[in-house]
PDB file of C-alpha atoms in Angstrom:
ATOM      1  CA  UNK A   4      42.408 -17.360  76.536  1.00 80.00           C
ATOM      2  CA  UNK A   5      38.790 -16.761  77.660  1.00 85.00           C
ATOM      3  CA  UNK A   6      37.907 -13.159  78.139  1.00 91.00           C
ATOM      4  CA  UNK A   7      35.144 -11.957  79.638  1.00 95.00           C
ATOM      5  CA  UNK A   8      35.055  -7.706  79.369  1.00 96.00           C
ATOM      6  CA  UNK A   9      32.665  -5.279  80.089  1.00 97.00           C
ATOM      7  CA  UNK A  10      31.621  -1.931  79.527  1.00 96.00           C
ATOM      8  CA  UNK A  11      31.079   0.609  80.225  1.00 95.00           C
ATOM      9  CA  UNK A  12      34.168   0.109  83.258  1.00 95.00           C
ATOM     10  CA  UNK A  13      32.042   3.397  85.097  1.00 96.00           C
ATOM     11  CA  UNK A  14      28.677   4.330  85.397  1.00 95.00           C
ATOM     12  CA  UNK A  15      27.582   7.641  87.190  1.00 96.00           C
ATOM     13  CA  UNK A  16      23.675   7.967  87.224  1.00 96.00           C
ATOM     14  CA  UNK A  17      21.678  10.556  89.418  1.00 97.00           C
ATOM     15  CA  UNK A  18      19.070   8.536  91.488  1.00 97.00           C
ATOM     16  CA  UNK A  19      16.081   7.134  89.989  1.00 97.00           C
ATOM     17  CA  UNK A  20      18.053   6.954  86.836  1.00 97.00           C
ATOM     18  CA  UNK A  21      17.800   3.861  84.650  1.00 96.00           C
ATOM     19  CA  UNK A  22      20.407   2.392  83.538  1.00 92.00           C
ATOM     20  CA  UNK A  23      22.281  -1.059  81.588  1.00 96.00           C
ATOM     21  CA  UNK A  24      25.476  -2.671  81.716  1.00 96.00           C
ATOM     22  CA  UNK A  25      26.854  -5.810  79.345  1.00 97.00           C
ATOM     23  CA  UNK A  26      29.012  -8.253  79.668  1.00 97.00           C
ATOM     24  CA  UNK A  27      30.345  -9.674  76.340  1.00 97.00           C
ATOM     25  CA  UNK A  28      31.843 -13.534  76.724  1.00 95.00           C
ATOM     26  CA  UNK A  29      34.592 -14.346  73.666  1.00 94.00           C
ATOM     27  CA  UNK A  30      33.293 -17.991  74.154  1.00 92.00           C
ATOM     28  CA  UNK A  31      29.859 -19.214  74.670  1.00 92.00           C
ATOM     29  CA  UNK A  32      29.048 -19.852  78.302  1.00 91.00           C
ATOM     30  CA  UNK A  33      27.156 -22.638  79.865  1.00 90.00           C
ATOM     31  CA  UNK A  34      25.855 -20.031  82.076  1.00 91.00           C
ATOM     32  CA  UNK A  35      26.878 -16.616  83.424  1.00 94.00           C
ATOM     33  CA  UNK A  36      26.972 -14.783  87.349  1.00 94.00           C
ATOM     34  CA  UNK A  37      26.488 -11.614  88.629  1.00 97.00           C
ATOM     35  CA  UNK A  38      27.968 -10.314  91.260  1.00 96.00           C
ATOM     36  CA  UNK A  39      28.125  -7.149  93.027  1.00 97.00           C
ATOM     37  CA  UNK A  40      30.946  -5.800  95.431  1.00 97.00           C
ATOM     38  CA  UNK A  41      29.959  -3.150  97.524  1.00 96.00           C
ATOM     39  CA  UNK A  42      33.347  -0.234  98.685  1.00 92.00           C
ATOM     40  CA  UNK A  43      35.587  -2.212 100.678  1.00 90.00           C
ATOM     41  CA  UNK A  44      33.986  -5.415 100.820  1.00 93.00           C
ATOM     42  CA  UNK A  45      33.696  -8.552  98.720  1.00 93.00           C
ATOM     43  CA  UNK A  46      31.624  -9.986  95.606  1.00 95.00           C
ATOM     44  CA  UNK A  47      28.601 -11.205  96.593  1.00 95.00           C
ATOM     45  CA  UNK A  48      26.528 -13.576  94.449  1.00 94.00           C
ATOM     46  CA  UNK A  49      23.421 -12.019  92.751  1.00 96.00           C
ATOM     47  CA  UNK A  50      22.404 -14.408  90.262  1.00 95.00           C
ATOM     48  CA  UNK A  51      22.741 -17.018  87.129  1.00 94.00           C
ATOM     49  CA  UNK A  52      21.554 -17.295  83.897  1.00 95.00           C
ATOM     50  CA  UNK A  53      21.876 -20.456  82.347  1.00 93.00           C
ATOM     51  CA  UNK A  54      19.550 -21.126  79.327  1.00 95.00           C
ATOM     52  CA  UNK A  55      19.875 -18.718  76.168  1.00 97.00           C
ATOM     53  CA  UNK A  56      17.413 -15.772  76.300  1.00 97.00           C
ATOM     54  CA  UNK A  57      16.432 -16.317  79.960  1.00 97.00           C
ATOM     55  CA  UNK A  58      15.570 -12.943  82.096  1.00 98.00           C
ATOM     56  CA  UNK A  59      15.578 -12.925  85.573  1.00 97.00           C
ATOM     57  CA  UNK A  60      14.298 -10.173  87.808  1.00 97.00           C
ATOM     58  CA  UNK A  61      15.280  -8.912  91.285  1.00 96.00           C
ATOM     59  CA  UNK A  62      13.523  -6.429  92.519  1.00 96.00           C
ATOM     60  CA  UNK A  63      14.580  -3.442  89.975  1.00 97.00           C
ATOM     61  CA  UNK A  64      17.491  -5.422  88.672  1.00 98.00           C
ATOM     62  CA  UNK A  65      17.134  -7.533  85.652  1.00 98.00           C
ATOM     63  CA  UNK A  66      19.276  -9.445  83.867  1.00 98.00           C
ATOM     64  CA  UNK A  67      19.370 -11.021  80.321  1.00 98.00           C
ATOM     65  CA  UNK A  68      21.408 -13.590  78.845  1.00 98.00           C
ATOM     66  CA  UNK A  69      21.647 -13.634  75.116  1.00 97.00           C
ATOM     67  CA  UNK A  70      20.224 -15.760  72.713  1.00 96.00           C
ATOM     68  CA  UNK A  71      24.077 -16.858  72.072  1.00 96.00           C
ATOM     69  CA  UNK A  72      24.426 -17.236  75.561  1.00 95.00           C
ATOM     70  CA  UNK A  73      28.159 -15.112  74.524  1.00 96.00           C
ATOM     71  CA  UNK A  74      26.525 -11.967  76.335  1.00 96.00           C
ATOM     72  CA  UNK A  75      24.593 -10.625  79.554  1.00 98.00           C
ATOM     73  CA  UNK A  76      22.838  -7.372  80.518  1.00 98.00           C
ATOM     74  CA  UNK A  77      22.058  -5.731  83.613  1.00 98.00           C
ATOM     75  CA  UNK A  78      19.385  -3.122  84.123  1.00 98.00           C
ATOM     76  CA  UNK A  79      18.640  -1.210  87.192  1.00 97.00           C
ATOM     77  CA  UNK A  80      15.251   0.815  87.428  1.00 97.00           C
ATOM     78  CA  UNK A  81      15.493   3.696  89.845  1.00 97.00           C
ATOM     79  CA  UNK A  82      18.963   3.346  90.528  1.00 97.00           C
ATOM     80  CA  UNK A  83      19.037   4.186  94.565  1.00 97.00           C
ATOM     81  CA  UNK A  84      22.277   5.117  96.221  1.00 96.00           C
ATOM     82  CA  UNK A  85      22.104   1.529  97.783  1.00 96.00           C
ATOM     83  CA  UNK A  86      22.972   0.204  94.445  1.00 96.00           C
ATOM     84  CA  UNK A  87      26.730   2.080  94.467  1.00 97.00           C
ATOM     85  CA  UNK A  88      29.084  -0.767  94.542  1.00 97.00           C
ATOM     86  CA  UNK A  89      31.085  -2.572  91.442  1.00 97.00           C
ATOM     87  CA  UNK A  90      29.150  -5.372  89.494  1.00 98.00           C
ATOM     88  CA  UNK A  91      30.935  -8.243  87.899  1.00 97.00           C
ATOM     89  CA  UNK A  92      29.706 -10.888  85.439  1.00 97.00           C
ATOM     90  CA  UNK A  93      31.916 -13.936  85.061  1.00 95.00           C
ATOM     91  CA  UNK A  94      31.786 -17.138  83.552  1.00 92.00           C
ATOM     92  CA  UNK A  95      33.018 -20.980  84.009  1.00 88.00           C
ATOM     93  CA  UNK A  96      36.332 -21.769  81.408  1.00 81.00           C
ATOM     94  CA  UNK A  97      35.000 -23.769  78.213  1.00 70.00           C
ATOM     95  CA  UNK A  98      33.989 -27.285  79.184  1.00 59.00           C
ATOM     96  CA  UNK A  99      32.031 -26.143  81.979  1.00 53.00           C
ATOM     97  CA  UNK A 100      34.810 -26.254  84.677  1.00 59.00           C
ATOM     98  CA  UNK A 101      34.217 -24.702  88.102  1.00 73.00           C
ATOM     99  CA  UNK A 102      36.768 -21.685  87.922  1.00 83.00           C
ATOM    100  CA  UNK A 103      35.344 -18.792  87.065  1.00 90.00           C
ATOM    101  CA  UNK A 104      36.424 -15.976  84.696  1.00 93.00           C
ATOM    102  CA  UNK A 105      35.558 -12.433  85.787  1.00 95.00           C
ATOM    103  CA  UNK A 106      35.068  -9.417  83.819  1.00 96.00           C
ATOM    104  CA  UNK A 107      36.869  -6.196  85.411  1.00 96.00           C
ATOM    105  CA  UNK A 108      33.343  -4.800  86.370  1.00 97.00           C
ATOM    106  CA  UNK A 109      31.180  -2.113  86.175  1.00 97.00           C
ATOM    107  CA  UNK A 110      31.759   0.811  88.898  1.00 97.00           C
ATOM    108  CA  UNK A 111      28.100   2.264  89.868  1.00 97.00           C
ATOM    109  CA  UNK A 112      28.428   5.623  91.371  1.00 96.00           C
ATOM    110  CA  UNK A 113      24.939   7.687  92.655  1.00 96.00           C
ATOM    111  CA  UNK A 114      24.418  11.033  92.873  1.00 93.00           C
ATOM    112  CA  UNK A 115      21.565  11.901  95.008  1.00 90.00           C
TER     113      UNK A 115
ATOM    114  CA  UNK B  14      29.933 -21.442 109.755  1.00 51.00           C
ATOM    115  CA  UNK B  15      27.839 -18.773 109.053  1.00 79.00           C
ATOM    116  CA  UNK B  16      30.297 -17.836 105.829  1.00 93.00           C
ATOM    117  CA  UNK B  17      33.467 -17.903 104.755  1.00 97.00           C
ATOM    118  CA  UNK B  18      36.250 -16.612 107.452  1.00 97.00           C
ATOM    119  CA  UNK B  19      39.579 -15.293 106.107  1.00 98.00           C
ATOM    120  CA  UNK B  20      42.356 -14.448 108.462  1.00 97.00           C
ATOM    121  CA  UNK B  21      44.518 -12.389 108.459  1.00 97.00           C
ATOM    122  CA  UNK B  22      41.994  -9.864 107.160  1.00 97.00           C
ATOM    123  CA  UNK B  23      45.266  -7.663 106.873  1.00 97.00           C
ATOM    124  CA  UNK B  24      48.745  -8.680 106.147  1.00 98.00           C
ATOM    125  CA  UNK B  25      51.700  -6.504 105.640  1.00 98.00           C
ATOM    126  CA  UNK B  26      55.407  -8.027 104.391  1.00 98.00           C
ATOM    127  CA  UNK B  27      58.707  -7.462 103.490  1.00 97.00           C
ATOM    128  CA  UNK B  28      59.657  -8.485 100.382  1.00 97.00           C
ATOM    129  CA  UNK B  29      61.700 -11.798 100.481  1.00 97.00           C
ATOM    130  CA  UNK B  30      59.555 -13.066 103.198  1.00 98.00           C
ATOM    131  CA  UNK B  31      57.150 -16.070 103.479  1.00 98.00           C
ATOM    132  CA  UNK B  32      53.280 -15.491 104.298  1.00 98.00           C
ATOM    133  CA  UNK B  33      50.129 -17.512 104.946  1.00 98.00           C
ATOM    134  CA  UNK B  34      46.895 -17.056 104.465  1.00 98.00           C
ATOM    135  CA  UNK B  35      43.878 -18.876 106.126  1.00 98.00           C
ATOM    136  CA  UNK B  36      40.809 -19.436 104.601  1.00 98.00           C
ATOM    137  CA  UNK B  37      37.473 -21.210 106.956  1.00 97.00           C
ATOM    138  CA  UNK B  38      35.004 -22.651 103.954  1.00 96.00           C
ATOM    139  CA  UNK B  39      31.315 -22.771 104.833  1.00 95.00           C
ATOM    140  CA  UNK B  40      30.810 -25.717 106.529  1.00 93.00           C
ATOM    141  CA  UNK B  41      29.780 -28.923 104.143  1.00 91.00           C
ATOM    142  CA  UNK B  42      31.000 -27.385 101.450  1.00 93.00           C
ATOM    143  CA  UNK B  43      33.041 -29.602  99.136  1.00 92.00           C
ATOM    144  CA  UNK B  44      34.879 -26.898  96.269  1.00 92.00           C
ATOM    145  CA  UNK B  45      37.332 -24.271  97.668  1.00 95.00           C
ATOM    146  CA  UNK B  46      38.889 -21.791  95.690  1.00 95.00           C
ATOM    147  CA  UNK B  47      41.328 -19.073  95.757  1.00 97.00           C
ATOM    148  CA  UNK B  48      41.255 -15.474  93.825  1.00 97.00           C
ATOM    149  CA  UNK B  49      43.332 -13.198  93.497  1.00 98.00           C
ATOM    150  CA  UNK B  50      41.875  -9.547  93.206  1.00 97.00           C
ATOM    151  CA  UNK B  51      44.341  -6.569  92.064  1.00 95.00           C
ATOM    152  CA  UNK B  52      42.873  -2.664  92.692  1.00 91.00           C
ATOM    153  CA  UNK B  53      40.169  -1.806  89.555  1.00 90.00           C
ATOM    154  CA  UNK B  54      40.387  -5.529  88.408  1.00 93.00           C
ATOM    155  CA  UNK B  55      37.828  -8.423  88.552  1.00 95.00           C
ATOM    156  CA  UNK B  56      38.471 -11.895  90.577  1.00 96.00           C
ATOM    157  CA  UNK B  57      41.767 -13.744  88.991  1.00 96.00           C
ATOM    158  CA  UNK B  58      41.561 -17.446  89.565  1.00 94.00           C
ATOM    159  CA  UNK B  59      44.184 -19.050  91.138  1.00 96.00           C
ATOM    160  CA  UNK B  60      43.714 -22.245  92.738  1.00 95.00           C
ATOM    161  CA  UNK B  61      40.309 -24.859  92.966  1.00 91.00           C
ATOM    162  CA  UNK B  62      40.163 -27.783  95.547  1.00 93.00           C
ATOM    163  CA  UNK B  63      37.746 -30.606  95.436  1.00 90.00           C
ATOM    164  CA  UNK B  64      37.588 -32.123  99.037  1.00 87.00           C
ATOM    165  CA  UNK B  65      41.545 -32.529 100.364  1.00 88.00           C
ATOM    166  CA  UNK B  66      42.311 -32.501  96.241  1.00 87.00           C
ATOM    167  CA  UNK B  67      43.799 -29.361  94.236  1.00 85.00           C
ATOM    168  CA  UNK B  68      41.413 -30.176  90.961  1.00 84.00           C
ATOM    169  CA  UNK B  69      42.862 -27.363  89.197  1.00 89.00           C
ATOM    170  CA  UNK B  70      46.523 -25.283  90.492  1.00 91.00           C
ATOM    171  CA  UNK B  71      46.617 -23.469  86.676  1.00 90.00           C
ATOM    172  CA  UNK B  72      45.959 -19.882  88.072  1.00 92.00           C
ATOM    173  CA  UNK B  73      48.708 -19.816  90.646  1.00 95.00           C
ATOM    174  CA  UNK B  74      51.068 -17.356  88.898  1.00 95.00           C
ATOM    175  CA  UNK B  75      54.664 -19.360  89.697  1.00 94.00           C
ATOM    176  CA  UNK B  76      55.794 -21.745  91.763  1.00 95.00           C
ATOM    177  CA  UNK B  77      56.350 -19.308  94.538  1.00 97.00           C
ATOM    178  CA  UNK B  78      52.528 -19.983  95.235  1.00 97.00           C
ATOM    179  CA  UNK B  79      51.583 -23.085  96.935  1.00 96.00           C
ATOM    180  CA  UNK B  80      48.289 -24.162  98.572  1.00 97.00           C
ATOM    181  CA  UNK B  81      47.126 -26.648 100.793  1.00 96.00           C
ATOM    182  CA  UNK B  82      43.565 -28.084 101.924  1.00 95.00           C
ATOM    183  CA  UNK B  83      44.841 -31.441 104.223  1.00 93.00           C
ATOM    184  CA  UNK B  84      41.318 -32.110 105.853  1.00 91.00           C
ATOM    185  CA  UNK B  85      39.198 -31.277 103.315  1.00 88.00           C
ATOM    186  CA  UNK B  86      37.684 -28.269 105.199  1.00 93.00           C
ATOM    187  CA  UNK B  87      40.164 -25.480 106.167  1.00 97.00           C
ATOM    188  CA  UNK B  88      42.736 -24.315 102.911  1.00 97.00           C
ATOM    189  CA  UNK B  89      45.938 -22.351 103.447  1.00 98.00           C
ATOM    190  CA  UNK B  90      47.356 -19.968 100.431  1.00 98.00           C
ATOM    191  CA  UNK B  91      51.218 -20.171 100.587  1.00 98.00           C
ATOM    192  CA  UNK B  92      53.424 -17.374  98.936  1.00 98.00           C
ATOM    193  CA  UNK B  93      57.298 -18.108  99.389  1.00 98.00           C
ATOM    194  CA  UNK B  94      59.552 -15.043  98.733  1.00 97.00           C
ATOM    195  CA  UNK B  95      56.624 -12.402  98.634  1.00 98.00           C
ATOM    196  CA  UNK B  96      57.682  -9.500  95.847  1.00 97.00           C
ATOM    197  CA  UNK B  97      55.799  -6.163  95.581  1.00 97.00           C
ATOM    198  CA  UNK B  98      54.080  -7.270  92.592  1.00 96.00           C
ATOM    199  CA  UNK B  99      51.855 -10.085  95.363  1.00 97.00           C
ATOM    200  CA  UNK B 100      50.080  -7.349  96.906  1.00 97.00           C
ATOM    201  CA  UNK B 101      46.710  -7.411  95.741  1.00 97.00           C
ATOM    202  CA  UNK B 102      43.399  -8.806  97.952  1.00 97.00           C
ATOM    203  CA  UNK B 103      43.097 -12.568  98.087  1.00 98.00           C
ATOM    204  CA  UNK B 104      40.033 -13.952  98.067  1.00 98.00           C
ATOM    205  CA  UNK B 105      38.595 -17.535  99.268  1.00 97.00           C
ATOM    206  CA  UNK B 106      35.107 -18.505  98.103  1.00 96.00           C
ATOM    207  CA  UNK B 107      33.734 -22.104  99.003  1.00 94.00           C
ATOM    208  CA  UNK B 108      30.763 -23.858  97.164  1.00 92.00           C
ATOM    209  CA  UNK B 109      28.278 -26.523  97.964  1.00 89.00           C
ATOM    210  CA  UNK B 110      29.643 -28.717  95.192  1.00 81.00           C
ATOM    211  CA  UNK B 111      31.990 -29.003  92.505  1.00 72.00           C
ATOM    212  CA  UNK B 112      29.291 -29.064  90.275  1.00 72.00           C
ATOM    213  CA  UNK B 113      29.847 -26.372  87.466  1.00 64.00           C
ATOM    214  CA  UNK B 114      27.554 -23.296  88.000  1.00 70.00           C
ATOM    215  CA  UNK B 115      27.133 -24.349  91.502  1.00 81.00           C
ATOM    216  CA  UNK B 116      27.289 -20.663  93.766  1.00 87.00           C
ATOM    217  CA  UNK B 117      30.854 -19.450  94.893  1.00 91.00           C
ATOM    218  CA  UNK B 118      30.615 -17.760  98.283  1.00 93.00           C
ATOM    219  CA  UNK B 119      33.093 -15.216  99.092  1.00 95.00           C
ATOM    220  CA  UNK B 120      35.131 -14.457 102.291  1.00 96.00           C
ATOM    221  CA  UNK B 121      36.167 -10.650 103.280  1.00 96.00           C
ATOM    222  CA  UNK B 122      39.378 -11.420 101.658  1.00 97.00           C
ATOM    223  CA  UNK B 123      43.265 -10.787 102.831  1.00 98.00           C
ATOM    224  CA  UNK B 124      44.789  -7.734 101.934  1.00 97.00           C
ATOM    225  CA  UNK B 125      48.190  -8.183 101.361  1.00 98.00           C
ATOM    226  CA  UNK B 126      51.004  -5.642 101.011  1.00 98.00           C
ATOM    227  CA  UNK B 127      54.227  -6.401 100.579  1.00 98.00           C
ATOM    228  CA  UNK B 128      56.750  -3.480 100.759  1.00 96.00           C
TER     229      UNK B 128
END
């Protein structure tokens, strides 16, 4: 089936690090989420991508989806210790149904 | 609502028994679905309503697992016979539409540990 992975599974930066994390798709997606889960709580929607190549920024998180549109990237500038938390990229099964597939996520420690 | 509500927000079982689980979407919004989240693990799907309609039951694991949204608004996850092997944080998310790509919204989640 569909399988979304990603890697590195841990991160451990020292603040105002940069860093990037990918998110590989076996199928190309129609578009692809990130989401970040904070210790304890639940994902919470940071953005889509949905045309190949497109780069969104938040603040000092960007994110890329390939040309492909098979992968994604995540790149935090400065990392803070506000940033700890677990992000996920996931993407809707082939033929653009609703459900999504998630990726086991990236685990963002900070040392200040 | 101002989000999605889950309730219990903690659940803890014997193994055998029958549980419920109680999820409150946003209000107005028309998809529903169910994950199931497992310690170190990403979202599993499980279950995906469109209005009172289960569009898509292919992620519920056996036939132990049942779900139910009657009025369109308010869904309840049903696991008959709970084993050890449920435990594992379930998670409701609700979107505006059923439109794929449209934002998923997720509740706290139920943890649920069956002994």
């Amino acid at each position: 089936g569909q399988q979304v992975m990603q890697i590195p599974q841990y991160q451990h930066v020292q603040e105002g690090e940069d860093f990037t994390t990918y998110c590989n798709s076996s199928t190309t997606l129609s578009n692809i989420q990130w989401y970040k889960q904070r210790p304890g709580g639940h994902p919470v929607f940071l953005i889509q991508l949905v045309k190949s190549g497109e780069v969104k920024k938040q603040k000092r998180l960007t994110f890329q989806f390939g040309e492909a549109k098979k992968n994604s990237s995540l790149h935090i500038t400065a990392t803070q210790t506000t940033d700890v938390g677990t992000y996920f990229c996931a993407g809707p099964t082939q033929g653009g149904s609703e459900k999504l597939v998630f990726g086991k996520g990236m685990k963002l420690t900070v040392n200040p | 609502g101002a989000g999605v509500s889950q309730t219990p927000s903690n659940k803890v079982t014997e193994k055998g028994k029958y549980v419920e689980l109680r999820c409150d979407p946003i209000s107005g919004h028309t998809a529903l679905y169910w994950y199931r989240q497992s310690l170190g693990q990403g979202p599993e799907f499980l279950i995906y309503f469109q209005g009172t309609g289960a569009a898509d039951d292919s992620g519920l694991p056996n036939d132990r697992f049942f779900a139910v949204r009657p009025e369109g608004s308010v869904s309840t996850l049903k696991i008959q016979r709970t084993e050890r092997g449920d435990s594992a944080v379930y998670l409701c998310a609700s979107s505006a539409t059923w439109l794929a790509g449209d934002t998923q919204y997720f509740g706290p989640g139920t943890r649920l540990t069956v002994l």
